[in-house]
Short mmCIF file of C-alpha atoms and ligand atoms in Angstrom, two decimals:
data_model
loop_
_atom_site.label_atom_id
_atom_site.label_comp_id
_atom_site.label_asym_id
_atom_site.label_seq_id
_atom_site.Cartn_x
_atom_site.Cartn_y
_atom_site.Cartn_z
CA MET T 329 100.91 116.69 92.33
CA ARG T 330 101.15 116.75 96.16
CA THR T 331 100.49 113.01 96.22
CA LEU T 332 103.11 112.25 93.58
CA GLY T 333 105.65 114.49 95.31
CA ALA T 334 104.92 112.90 98.69
CA LEU T 335 105.54 109.47 97.16
CA GLY T 336 108.84 110.51 95.59
CA VAL T 337 107.71 110.60 91.96
CA HIS T 338 108.26 113.46 89.52
CA CYS T 339 105.09 114.55 87.77
CA ALA T 340 105.14 115.75 84.16
CA CYS T 341 101.78 117.48 84.09
CA ALA T 342 99.51 118.06 81.07
CA LEU T 343 96.73 120.55 81.80
CA THR T 344 93.26 119.58 80.52
CA ALA T 345 91.09 122.45 81.75
CA VAL T 346 91.27 125.73 83.63
CA THR T 347 88.67 125.75 86.39
CA ALA T 348 87.30 128.33 88.77
CA GLN T 349 86.68 126.40 91.97
CA ASP T 350 86.98 126.60 95.71
CA THR T 351 86.44 124.10 98.50
CA ALA T 352 82.66 124.37 98.07
CA LYS T 353 81.99 124.43 94.34
CA VAL T 354 83.18 124.48 90.73
CA SER T 355 81.80 127.67 89.17
CA ALA T 356 83.42 127.71 85.71
CA VAL T 357 85.39 125.41 83.42
CA LEU T 358 87.44 126.36 80.36
CA PRO T 359 88.60 123.17 78.63
CA VAL T 360 92.06 123.17 77.07
CA PRO T 361 91.84 122.45 73.30
CA ALA T 362 92.78 118.83 72.48
CA ALA T 363 95.67 119.97 70.25
CA ILE T 364 97.25 121.89 73.16
CA LEU T 365 96.73 118.92 75.49
CA ASP T 366 98.39 116.67 72.95
CA SER T 367 101.36 119.08 72.56
CA GLN T 368 101.91 118.93 76.31
CA ILE T 369 101.85 115.12 76.22
CA GLU T 370 104.22 115.11 73.24
CA LEU T 371 106.79 117.24 75.07
CA ALA T 372 106.55 115.19 78.26
CA LEU T 373 107.10 111.99 76.26
CA GLY T 374 110.15 113.48 74.52
CA ASP T 375 111.64 114.71 77.78
CA PHE T 376 111.08 111.92 80.30
CA SER T 377 110.72 108.16 80.52
CA ILE T 378 107.10 107.96 81.55
CA LEU T 379 106.56 105.05 83.95
CA ALA T 380 102.84 105.39 84.65
CA THR T 381 100.01 107.70 83.69
CA LYS T 382 97.22 109.14 85.80
CA VAL T 383 94.30 110.64 83.87
CA GLY T 384 92.05 113.02 85.80
CA MET T 385 89.36 115.40 84.59
CA LEU T 386 89.30 115.62 80.78
CA ALA T 387 86.31 117.96 80.34
CA THR T 388 85.59 117.28 76.63
CA GLU T 389 84.98 114.42 74.23
CA ASP T 390 87.96 115.62 72.15
CA ASN T 391 90.29 115.39 75.14
CA VAL T 392 89.00 111.90 76.02
CA MET T 393 89.60 110.79 72.42
CA ARG T 394 93.11 112.27 72.33
CA VAL T 395 94.15 110.53 75.55
CA ALA T 396 92.53 107.29 74.39
CA ASP T 397 94.57 107.46 71.14
CA ARG T 398 97.78 107.96 73.14
CA ALA T 399 96.89 105.08 75.46
CA ARG T 400 95.92 102.73 72.62
CA SER T 401 99.13 103.42 70.72
CA GLY T 402 101.15 102.65 73.86
CA ASP T 403 102.70 106.15 74.03
CA ILE T 404 101.47 106.58 77.60
CA PRO T 405 101.97 103.41 79.68
CA LYS T 406 100.02 101.98 82.64
CA VAL T 407 97.03 104.25 82.29
CA ILE T 408 95.07 104.85 85.51
CA VAL T 409 91.80 106.53 84.50
CA ASP T 410 89.97 108.49 87.19
CA PRO T 411 86.75 109.17 85.25
CA VAL T 412 86.02 112.62 86.65
CA ILE T 413 82.37 112.95 85.69
CA ALA T 414 80.77 113.72 89.04
CA SER T 415 82.79 115.10 92.00
CA SER T 416 81.70 115.75 95.57
CA SER T 417 81.01 119.35 94.61
CA SER T 418 79.78 119.15 91.01
CA ASN T 419 77.47 116.77 89.22
CA SER T 420 78.42 117.07 85.60
CA LEU T 421 81.98 117.74 84.54
CA ILE T 422 81.62 116.36 80.99
CA ASP T 423 78.73 116.03 78.52
CA GLU T 424 77.00 112.88 77.23
CA LYS T 425 79.26 112.58 74.16
CA GLY T 426 82.28 112.74 76.43
CA ILE T 427 80.85 110.01 78.65
CA ARG T 428 80.27 107.82 75.57
CA ALA T 429 83.92 108.37 74.58
CA TYR T 430 85.00 107.17 78.05
CA ARG T 431 82.90 104.02 77.61
CA GLU T 432 83.87 103.22 74.03
CA HIS T 433 87.44 104.46 73.72
CA LEU T 434 89.20 105.22 77.01
CA LEU T 435 88.05 102.32 79.21
CA PRO T 436 89.27 99.69 76.71
CA ALA T 437 92.72 101.32 76.90
CA ALA T 438 92.80 101.64 80.70
CA LEU T 439 94.82 99.48 83.04
CA VAL T 440 92.80 100.75 86.02
CA VAL T 441 89.57 102.76 86.18
CA THR T 442 88.57 104.35 89.51
CA PRO T 443 84.96 105.65 89.47
CA ASN T 444 83.13 106.81 92.58
CA ILE T 445 79.63 105.35 92.98
CA PRO T 446 77.77 108.04 90.93
CA GLU T 447 80.37 107.68 88.15
CA ALA T 448 80.11 103.88 88.19
CA GLU T 449 76.33 104.28 87.78
CA ILE T 450 76.70 106.70 84.87
CA LEU T 451 79.31 104.58 83.06
CA THR T 452 77.49 101.26 83.51
CA GLY T 453 73.86 102.44 83.47
CA MET T 454 73.09 100.35 86.59
CA ALA T 455 72.08 101.51 90.06
CA VAL T 456 74.70 100.86 92.75
CA LYS T 457 73.24 100.54 96.25
CA ASP T 458 75.63 98.32 98.18
CA GLY T 459 78.81 96.28 98.05
CA GLU T 460 77.22 93.71 95.81
CA GLY T 461 76.24 96.46 93.35
CA MET T 462 79.77 97.88 93.49
CA ALA T 463 81.15 94.45 92.58
CA ARG T 464 78.68 94.06 89.71
CA ALA T 465 79.44 97.54 88.38
CA GLY T 466 83.17 96.79 88.62
CA SER T 467 82.64 93.63 86.64
CA LEU T 468 80.72 95.55 83.95
CA LEU T 469 83.57 98.07 83.72
CA VAL T 470 85.95 95.16 83.18
CA ASP T 471 83.56 93.84 80.49
CA MET T 472 83.85 97.31 78.90
CA GLY T 473 87.61 96.85 78.63
CA ALA T 474 89.37 98.09 81.76
CA ALA T 475 91.85 95.50 83.08
CA VAL T 476 91.06 96.43 86.69
CA ALA T 477 88.13 98.44 88.10
CA VAL T 478 88.20 100.12 91.53
CA VAL T 479 84.69 101.22 92.54
CA LYS T 480 85.14 103.72 95.39
CA GLY T 481 82.70 103.84 98.26
CA GLY T 482 83.45 107.27 99.68
CA HIS T 483 79.92 108.41 98.78
CA ALA T 484 78.18 105.51 100.53
CA GLY T 485 77.08 105.81 104.15
CA GLY T 486 78.03 103.52 107.01
CA SER T 487 80.84 103.20 109.48
CA ASN T 488 83.32 101.96 106.88
CA SER T 489 84.57 103.34 103.57
CA MET T 490 84.75 100.35 101.29
CA ASP T 491 86.25 100.15 97.80
CA VAL T 492 85.69 97.11 95.58
CA VAL T 493 88.38 96.03 93.10
CA VAL T 494 87.53 93.70 90.20
CA CYS T 495 90.33 92.27 88.03
CA SER T 496 89.86 90.92 84.53
CA ALA T 497 90.61 87.25 83.88
CA SER T 498 93.39 88.25 81.50
CA TYR T 499 95.11 90.12 84.32
CA ASP T 500 97.56 87.86 86.13
CA ILE T 501 95.43 86.52 88.97
CA ARG T 502 98.36 84.80 90.62
CA ILE T 503 100.16 88.12 91.06
CA ALA T 504 97.00 89.60 92.57
CA ILE T 505 96.72 86.84 95.13
CA ASP T 506 100.45 86.70 95.86
CA ALA T 507 100.32 90.41 96.62
CA LEU T 508 97.73 89.80 99.30
CA VAL T 509 99.18 86.74 100.94
CA GLN T 510 102.40 88.53 101.68
CA ASP T 511 103.68 86.02 104.19
CA GLY T 512 102.66 83.07 102.02
CA ARG T 513 99.96 82.02 104.47
CA PRO T 514 96.41 81.82 103.13
CA VAL T 515 94.01 82.66 105.91
CA GLU T 516 90.54 81.31 106.56
CA PRO T 517 87.51 82.87 104.91
CA ASP T 518 86.51 85.97 106.81
CA GLU T 519 82.96 85.92 108.17
CA THR T 520 82.99 89.66 108.73
CA THR T 521 83.38 90.59 105.08
CA PRO T 522 80.73 93.21 104.31
CA LEU T 523 80.34 92.03 100.73
CA SER T 524 77.65 89.46 100.14
CA HIS T 525 77.38 88.07 96.66
CA ALA T 526 74.03 87.83 94.96
CA THR T 527 75.12 84.85 92.91
CA GLY T 528 75.07 82.65 95.98
CA GLN T 529 78.03 80.73 94.61
CA SER T 530 80.59 79.84 97.17
CA PRO T 531 83.80 81.61 96.34
CA GLU T 532 86.59 79.47 94.94
CA GLY T 533 89.09 80.87 97.41
CA VAL T 534 89.18 83.61 99.99
CA VAL T 535 92.15 85.20 101.67
CA SER T 536 92.10 88.07 104.07
CA GLN T 537 94.48 90.07 106.16
CA SER T 538 94.41 93.15 108.32
CA SER T 539 96.94 95.81 107.48
CA THR T 540 97.13 98.83 109.74
CA SER T 541 93.47 99.80 109.87
CA LEU T 542 92.72 98.42 106.43
CA HIS T 543 90.80 95.21 106.10
CA ILE T 544 91.39 93.32 102.87
CA THR T 545 89.38 90.39 101.54
CA THR T 546 89.92 88.66 98.23
CA ILE T 547 87.17 86.57 96.69
CA MET T 548 87.70 84.49 93.57
CA GLN T 549 84.46 84.80 91.61
CA SER T 550 84.78 82.26 88.81
CA ASP T 551 87.90 83.53 87.01
CA ARG T 552 87.79 87.13 88.28
CA PRO T 553 89.43 88.10 91.57
CA GLU T 554 87.49 90.65 93.59
CA ILE T 555 89.33 92.48 96.34
CA VAL T 556 87.39 94.38 98.97
CA LEU T 557 89.29 97.13 100.78
CA VAL T 558 87.64 98.40 103.93
CA ALA T 559 88.86 101.35 106.01
CA PRO T 560 87.07 102.93 108.97
CA ARG T 561 85.02 105.93 107.77
CA VAL T 562 86.56 109.12 109.10
CA HIS T 563 84.00 111.64 110.29
CA THR T 564 85.28 114.79 108.65
CA ARG T 565 84.30 117.50 106.18
CA ASN T 566 87.80 117.44 104.74
CA THR T 567 87.42 115.04 101.84
CA ARG T 568 88.41 117.29 98.96
CA GLY T 569 90.48 115.44 96.39
CA THR T 570 90.18 112.01 97.99
CA GLY T 571 89.51 110.42 94.58
CA CYS T 572 92.30 112.33 92.83
CA THR T 573 94.64 111.30 95.63
CA LEU T 574 93.76 107.61 95.37
CA SER T 575 94.27 107.43 91.59
CA SER T 576 97.49 109.49 91.73
CA ALA T 577 98.86 107.25 94.47
CA ILE T 578 98.05 104.14 92.39
CA ALA T 579 100.04 105.66 89.49
CA ALA T 580 102.89 106.66 91.82
CA TYR T 581 103.25 103.20 93.33
CA MET T 582 103.10 101.64 89.86
CA ALA T 583 105.82 104.04 88.66
CA ARG T 584 107.87 102.83 91.60
CA GLY T 585 107.48 99.24 90.40
CA ASP T 586 104.60 97.82 92.42
CA THR T 587 102.12 95.41 90.84
CA VAL T 588 98.74 96.94 90.15
CA VAL T 589 97.09 95.20 93.10
CA ASP T 590 99.87 96.17 95.53
CA ALA T 591 99.66 99.73 94.21
CA ILE T 592 95.89 99.88 94.80
CA ILE T 593 96.22 98.57 98.38
CA LYS T 594 99.04 100.98 99.23
CA ALA T 595 97.10 103.85 97.62
CA LYS T 596 94.05 103.06 99.77
CA GLN T 597 96.31 103.14 102.85
CA PHE T 598 97.81 106.43 101.66
CA VAL T 599 94.45 108.15 101.15
CA THR T 600 93.11 106.85 104.46
CA ARG T 601 96.15 108.26 106.30
CA ALA T 602 95.74 111.58 104.46
CA ILE T 603 92.04 111.80 105.43
CA VAL T 604 92.79 110.95 109.08
CA GLY T 605 95.64 113.50 109.10
CA ALA T 606 93.36 116.31 107.88
CA SER T 607 90.38 115.53 110.09
CA GLY T 608 91.36 118.06 112.76
CA TRP T 609 91.98 121.12 110.61
CA THR T 610 89.80 123.84 109.11
CA LEU T 611 90.91 124.98 105.67
CA GLY T 612 88.33 126.66 103.47
CA ARG T 613 84.59 127.05 103.96
CA GLY T 614 83.60 123.83 102.18
CA ASN T 615 85.22 120.41 101.99
CA GLY T 616 88.81 121.10 102.97
CA PRO T 617 91.89 119.42 101.49
CA ILE T 618 93.47 116.26 102.89
CA ASP T 619 96.93 115.71 104.35
CA GLN T 620 98.93 114.10 101.52
CA LEU T 621 102.20 115.55 102.85
CA GLY T 622 101.84 114.07 106.33
CA TRP T 623 101.85 117.48 108.05
CA ASN T 624 99.79 116.07 110.89
CA GLU T 625 102.30 113.33 111.65
CA ARG T 626 105.18 115.82 111.56
CA SER T 627 103.64 118.43 113.84
N1 ATP B 2199 85.18 109.86 105.13
C1 ATP B 2199 86.03 108.93 104.62
N2 ATP B 2199 86.71 108.11 105.44
C2 ATP B 2199 87.57 107.19 104.95
N3 ATP B 2199 87.79 107.01 103.63
C3 ATP B 2199 87.13 107.78 102.75
C4 ATP B 2199 86.22 108.79 103.19
N4 ATP B 2199 85.72 109.43 102.09
C5 ATP B 2199 86.30 108.86 101.02
N5 ATP B 2199 87.14 107.86 101.40
C6 ATP B 2199 87.99 107.05 100.53
O1 ATP B 2199 88.64 107.94 99.65
C7 ATP B 2199 88.79 107.36 98.35
C8 ATP B 2199 88.09 108.21 97.31
O2 ATP B 2199 86.71 107.86 97.30
P1 ATP B 2199 85.52 108.83 96.88
O3 ATP B 2199 84.35 107.97 96.67
O4 ATP B 2199 85.42 109.95 97.88
O5 ATP B 2199 86.09 109.41 95.51
P2 ATP B 2199 85.64 110.67 94.65
O6 ATP B 2199 84.20 110.95 94.83
O7 ATP B 2199 86.13 110.44 93.28
O8 ATP B 2199 86.46 111.85 95.31
P3 ATP B 2199 86.53 113.36 94.75
O9 ATP B 2199 85.49 114.11 95.51
O10 ATP B 2199 87.92 113.75 95.10
O11 ATP B 2199 86.29 113.30 93.28
C9 ATP B 2199 88.23 105.94 98.48
O12 ATP B 2199 89.28 105.07 98.83
C10 ATP B 2199 87.23 106.09 99.63
O13 ATP B 2199 86.94 104.85 100.25
MG1 MG B 2200 86.39 111.89 91.87
#
């Protein structure tokens, strides 16, 4: 909600679970019954013109199914699914039946899915060790029905925090590329790209640009554009809600009219700024919150 507010978007919120948690752990979860969740969605739909939808933790198979039904029927548009299965502080936030419902029902109705690396492994059943694995997992998630997959690298080591975006062939590739080549000037292939492709095929086209501290590379793998977003890794304990922030910012920028690829790039910039902004503070005993409201820049 802080992210949406910071980006000038009103949030009509539907609660999916009551949790007992602090900055270090989640100690208890009481899921909201699917009928109550659906009533909240029903009222929001009757009250507002919903422009985009961010789906966070769902907690139960029933809740996943209910949201999938709403997405499939088109009631809730532009569905950004953050598959909250494993967070920084808790390994299992939904059971196996719930995970199957994500795979079989919610992903096919998603415009964007944003797993972290452990979640990408659980959803695809493959091990993800590096950028190449992130790209392959993203491609499998697109095979499973998501139009666009963003595999987030916050949990990987290294001096950069890299996210890999894979777009389905049915998604308008031209829009994706236009969004990157903002000044209409394709640039030369970038030798420094950290993503090496196992296929060994030479990419059909590569564009890259630097934007603030974000390094963006697009690789056309056969008919699927892959976009690699690299930000410097911030050395900080304050990474609470980074994933929630990224997916909410994608929804916010889409609500404001950006294309999905533009929204993902701006969201990555937003979360990077929020992590940098919070790196100097101490809030809570565990992983502290990040600076979505730009307090650091204002003080
Ligand atoms: N230390 C860091 N420095 C820079 N960027 C980071 C850092 N940690 C995470 N990110 C970025 O934050 C975003 C969220 O990624 P992450 O993998 O942490 O998601 P997550 O595990 O779902 O988060 P959460 O713990 O909120 O569920 C990604 O864009 C990732 O690259
Ligand atoms: Mg997460």
